[in-house]
Amino acid sequence: MDDDAELAALRAQRMAEMQQSGPSQQEQREADQQRQSARNSMLSQILDQAARARLSNLAVVKPDKARAVEDMLMRMAQGGQIRGKVTELQFKDMLEQVSAKFQKKTTVNFRRRPVDSDSDSDDD
């Protein structure tokens, strides 16, 4: 019977811990959603329709590049460097700048196997 009481106490303690940590996770999700909606709102004010569509397409294919372009746009807008809405052509230029940073240089190394010289001498 003593084991049942200990087990019940452990279960109650664990449930209390889970209930305490639950709201903080939910609050964190809500805060993330608020930040994302504020970000989307600011981007919709900065970009024209065609540039916004291009950004959405980029986010599907390469989310890291899209995030970098968004960050660049946000910094420029907060710094007062953007006057009016960014057109698709201007967006392409920004995308090229970011792409230059993300470009990976590939190198190919060839490892040649040593030629067995004994096999050539058998042909004599």
PDB file of C-alpha atoms in Angstrom:
ATOM      1  CA  MET A   1       0.000   0.000   0.000  1.00  0.00           C
ATOM      2  CA  ASP A   2       2.922   2.331   0.740  1.00  0.00           C
ATOM      3  CA  ASP A   3       4.083   2.073  -2.907  1.00  0.00           C
ATOM      4  CA  ASP A   4       0.657   3.148  -4.146  1.00  0.00           C
ATOM      5  CA  ALA A   5       0.757   6.267  -1.979  1.00  0.00           C
ATOM      6  CA  GLU A   6       4.262   7.155  -3.227  1.00  0.00           C
ATOM      7  CA  LEU A   7       3.216   6.573  -6.805  1.00  0.00           C
ATOM      8  CA  ALA A   8       0.134   8.764  -6.380  1.00  0.00           C
ATOM      9  CA  ALA A   9       2.253  11.514  -4.803  1.00  0.00           C
ATOM     10  CA  LEU A  10       4.769  11.355  -7.675  1.00  0.00           C
ATOM     11  CA  ARG A  11       1.969  11.515 -10.233  1.00  0.00           C
ATOM     12  CA  ALA A  12       0.423  14.516  -8.494  1.00  0.00           C
ATOM     13  CA  GLN A  13       3.792  16.265  -8.355  1.00  0.00           C
ATOM     14  CA  ARG A  14       4.441  15.587 -12.036  1.00  0.00           C
ATOM     15  CA  MET A  15       0.987  16.847 -13.016  1.00  0.00           C
ATOM     16  CA  ALA A  16       1.589  20.047 -11.033  1.00  0.00           C
ATOM     17  CA  GLU A  17       4.912  20.578 -12.811  1.00  0.00           C
ATOM     18  CA  MET A  18       3.327  20.038 -16.210  1.00  0.00           C
ATOM     19  CA  GLN A  19       0.527  22.474 -15.459  1.00  0.00           C
ATOM     20  CA  GLN A  20       3.012  25.137 -14.372  1.00  0.00           C
ATOM     21  CA  SER A  21       5.125  24.795 -17.515  1.00  0.00           C
ATOM     22  CA  GLY A  22       2.123  24.639 -19.865  1.00  0.00           C
ATOM     23  CA  PRO A  23       1.029  28.271 -19.832  1.00  0.00           C
ATOM     24  CA  SER A  24       4.565  29.564 -20.371  1.00  0.00           C
ATOM     25  CA  GLN A  25       4.873  27.526 -23.584  1.00  0.00           C
ATOM     26  CA  GLN A  26       1.511  28.804 -24.764  1.00  0.00           C
ATOM     27  CA  GLU A  27       2.478  32.378 -23.919  1.00  0.00           C
ATOM     28  CA  GLN A  28       5.704  31.917 -25.837  1.00  0.00           C
ATOM     29  CA  ARG A  29       3.800  30.673 -28.889  1.00  0.00           C
ATOM     30  CA  GLU A  30       1.441  33.642 -28.685  1.00  0.00           C
ATOM     31  CA  ALA A  31       4.371  36.058 -28.435  1.00  0.00           C
ATOM     32  CA  ASP A  32       5.994  34.420 -31.478  1.00  0.00           C
ATOM     33  CA  GLN A  33       2.735  34.754 -33.409  1.00  0.00           C
ATOM     34  CA  GLN A  34       2.460  38.423 -32.462  1.00  0.00           C
ATOM     35  CA  ARG A  35       6.029  39.081 -33.587  1.00  0.00           C
ATOM     36  CA  GLN A  36       5.410  37.278 -36.861  1.00  0.00           C
ATOM     37  CA  SER A  37       2.187  39.194 -37.536  1.00  0.00           C
ATOM     38  CA  ALA A  38       3.932  42.513 -36.790  1.00  0.00           C
ATOM     39  CA  ARG A  39       6.745  41.488 -39.142  1.00  0.00           C
ATOM     40  CA  ASN A  40       4.275  40.569 -41.897  1.00  0.00           C
ATOM     41  CA  SER A  41       2.421  43.841 -41.391  1.00  0.00           C
ATOM     42  CA  MET A  42       5.618  45.857 -41.745  1.00  0.00           C
ATOM     43  CA  LEU A  43       6.686  43.894 -44.825  1.00  0.00           C
ATOM     44  CA  SER A  44       3.303  44.481 -46.468  1.00  0.00           C
ATOM     45  CA  GLN A  45       3.808  48.220 -45.951  1.00  0.00           C
ATOM     46  CA  ILE A  46       7.340  48.095 -47.378  1.00  0.00           C
ATOM     47  CA  LEU A  47       6.815  45.839 -50.428  1.00  0.00           C
ATOM     48  CA  ASP A  48       4.516  46.245 -53.385  1.00  0.00           C
ATOM     49  CA  GLN A  49       2.310  43.344 -54.468  1.00  0.00           C
ATOM     50  CA  ALA A  50       4.732  41.780 -56.983  1.00  0.00           C
ATOM     51  CA  ALA A  51       7.693  41.960 -54.600  1.00  0.00           C
ATOM     52  CA  ARG A  52       5.583  40.467 -51.804  1.00  0.00           C
ATOM     53  CA  ALA A  53       4.596  37.575 -54.090  1.00  0.00           C
ATOM     54  CA  ARG A  54       8.243  36.985 -55.002  1.00  0.00           C
ATOM     55  CA  LEU A  55       9.191  36.956 -51.325  1.00  0.00           C
ATOM     56  CA  SER A  56       6.453  34.411 -50.600  1.00  0.00           C
ATOM     57  CA  ASN A  57       7.711  32.160 -53.386  1.00  0.00           C
ATOM     58  CA  LEU A  58      11.262  32.483 -52.109  1.00  0.00           C
ATOM     59  CA  ALA A  59      10.141  31.596 -48.585  1.00  0.00           C
ATOM     60  CA  VAL A  60       8.705  28.316 -49.856  1.00  0.00           C
ATOM     61  CA  VAL A  61      11.859  27.326 -51.724  1.00  0.00           C
ATOM     62  CA  LYS A  62      14.637  28.815 -49.584  1.00  0.00           C
ATOM     63  CA  PRO A  63      13.393  29.953 -46.178  1.00  0.00           C
ATOM     64  CA  ASP A  64      16.856  30.984 -44.971  1.00  0.00           C
ATOM     65  CA  LYS A  65      17.358  33.365 -47.902  1.00  0.00           C
ATOM     66  CA  ALA A  66      13.854  34.750 -47.488  1.00  0.00           C
ATOM     67  CA  ARG A  67      14.540  35.410 -43.815  1.00  0.00           C
ATOM     68  CA  ALA A  68      17.809  37.177 -44.694  1.00  0.00           C
ATOM     69  CA  VAL A  69      16.055  39.399 -47.247  1.00  0.00           C
ATOM     70  CA  GLU A  70      13.284  40.151 -44.741  1.00  0.00           C
ATOM     71  CA  ASP A  71      15.867  41.103 -42.128  1.00  0.00           C
ATOM     72  CA  MET A  72      17.631  43.351 -44.628  1.00  0.00           C
ATOM     73  CA  LEU A  73      14.353  45.051 -45.531  1.00  0.00           C
ATOM     74  CA  MET A  74      13.439  45.528 -41.871  1.00  0.00           C
ATOM     75  CA  ARG A  75      16.823  47.106 -41.072  1.00  0.00           C
ATOM     76  CA  MET A  76      16.593  49.398 -44.079  1.00  0.00           C
ATOM     77  CA  ALA A  77      13.060  50.462 -43.187  1.00  0.00           C
ATOM     78  CA  GLN A  78      13.953  51.120 -39.563  1.00  0.00           C
ATOM     79  CA  GLY A  79      17.015  53.077 -40.659  1.00  0.00           C
ATOM     80  CA  GLY A  80      14.939  55.257 -42.986  1.00  0.00           C
ATOM     81  CA  GLN A  81      16.670  54.037 -46.144  1.00  0.00           C
ATOM     82  CA  ILE A  82      13.429  52.965 -47.819  1.00  0.00           C
ATOM     83  CA  ARG A  83      11.160  55.665 -49.160  1.00  0.00           C
ATOM     84  CA  GLY A  84       7.942  54.359 -50.628  1.00  0.00           C
ATOM     85  CA  LYS A  85       7.262  50.773 -51.525  1.00  0.00           C
ATOM     86  CA  VAL A  86       9.985  48.463 -52.817  1.00  0.00           C
ATOM     87  CA  THR A  87       9.283  47.334 -56.373  1.00  0.00           C
ATOM     88  CA  GLU A  88       9.972  43.891 -57.753  1.00  0.00           C
ATOM     89  CA  LEU A  89      13.069  45.171 -59.574  1.00  0.00           C
ATOM     90  CA  GLN A  90      14.498  46.660 -56.384  1.00  0.00           C
ATOM     91  CA  PHE A  91      13.645  43.439 -54.573  1.00  0.00           C
ATOM     92  CA  LYS A  92      15.574  41.446 -57.189  1.00  0.00           C
ATOM     93  CA  ASP A  93      18.640  43.624 -56.582  1.00  0.00           C
ATOM     94  CA  MET A  94      18.401  43.007 -52.831  1.00  0.00           C
ATOM     95  CA  LEU A  95      17.983  39.311 -53.465  1.00  0.00           C
ATOM     96  CA  GLU A  96      21.153  39.274 -55.567  1.00  0.00           C
ATOM     97  CA  GLN A  97      23.055  40.957 -52.725  1.00  0.00           C
ATOM     98  CA  VAL A  98      21.857  38.336 -50.268  1.00  0.00           C
ATOM     99  CA  SER A  99      22.504  35.514 -52.737  1.00  0.00           C
ATOM    100  CA  ALA A 100      26.110  36.621 -53.065  1.00  0.00           C
ATOM    101  CA  LYS A 101      26.527  36.089 -49.330  1.00  0.00           C
ATOM    102  CA  PHE A 102      24.892  32.660 -49.451  1.00  0.00           C
ATOM    103  CA  GLN A 103      26.805  31.418 -52.479  1.00  0.00           C
ATOM    104  CA  LYS A 104      28.709  28.258 -51.761  1.00  0.00           C
ATOM    105  CA  LYS A 105      31.942  27.529 -53.504  1.00  0.00           C
ATOM    106  CA  THR A 106      32.200  23.906 -54.440  1.00  0.00           C
ATOM    107  CA  THR A 107      35.498  22.218 -54.882  1.00  0.00           C
ATOM    108  CA  VAL A 108      36.096  18.876 -56.448  1.00  0.00           C
ATOM    109  CA  ASN A 109      39.051  16.799 -55.364  1.00  0.00           C
ATOM    110  CA  PHE A 110      40.196  13.894 -57.466  1.00  0.00           C
ATOM    111  CA  ARG A 111      42.000  11.100 -55.710  1.00  0.00           C
ATOM    112  CA  ARG A 112      43.740   8.880 -58.150  1.00  0.00           C
ATOM    113  CA  ARG A 113      44.540   5.379 -57.132  1.00  0.00           C
ATOM    114  CA  PRO A 114      48.136   4.334 -57.573  1.00  0.00           C
ATOM    115  CA  VAL A 115      48.693   2.199 -60.635  1.00  0.00           C
ATOM    116  CA  ASP A 116      49.961  -1.269 -59.886  1.00  0.00           C
ATOM    117  CA  SER A 117      53.165  -1.531 -61.934  1.00  0.00           C
ATOM    118  CA  ASP A 118      53.489  -5.300 -61.397  1.00  0.00           C
ATOM    119  CA  SER A 119      50.505  -6.069 -63.606  1.00  0.00           C
ATOM    120  CA  ASP A 120      52.214  -4.369 -66.585  1.00  0.00           C
ATOM    121  CA  SER A 121      55.290  -6.575 -66.277  1.00  0.00           C
ATOM    122  CA  ASP A 122      53.204  -9.744 -66.690  1.00  0.00           C
ATOM    123  CA  ASP A 123      52.427  -8.880 -70.294  1.00  0.00           C
ATOM    124  CA  ASP A 124      56.065  -9.405 -71.425  1.00  0.00           C
TER     125      ASP A 124
END
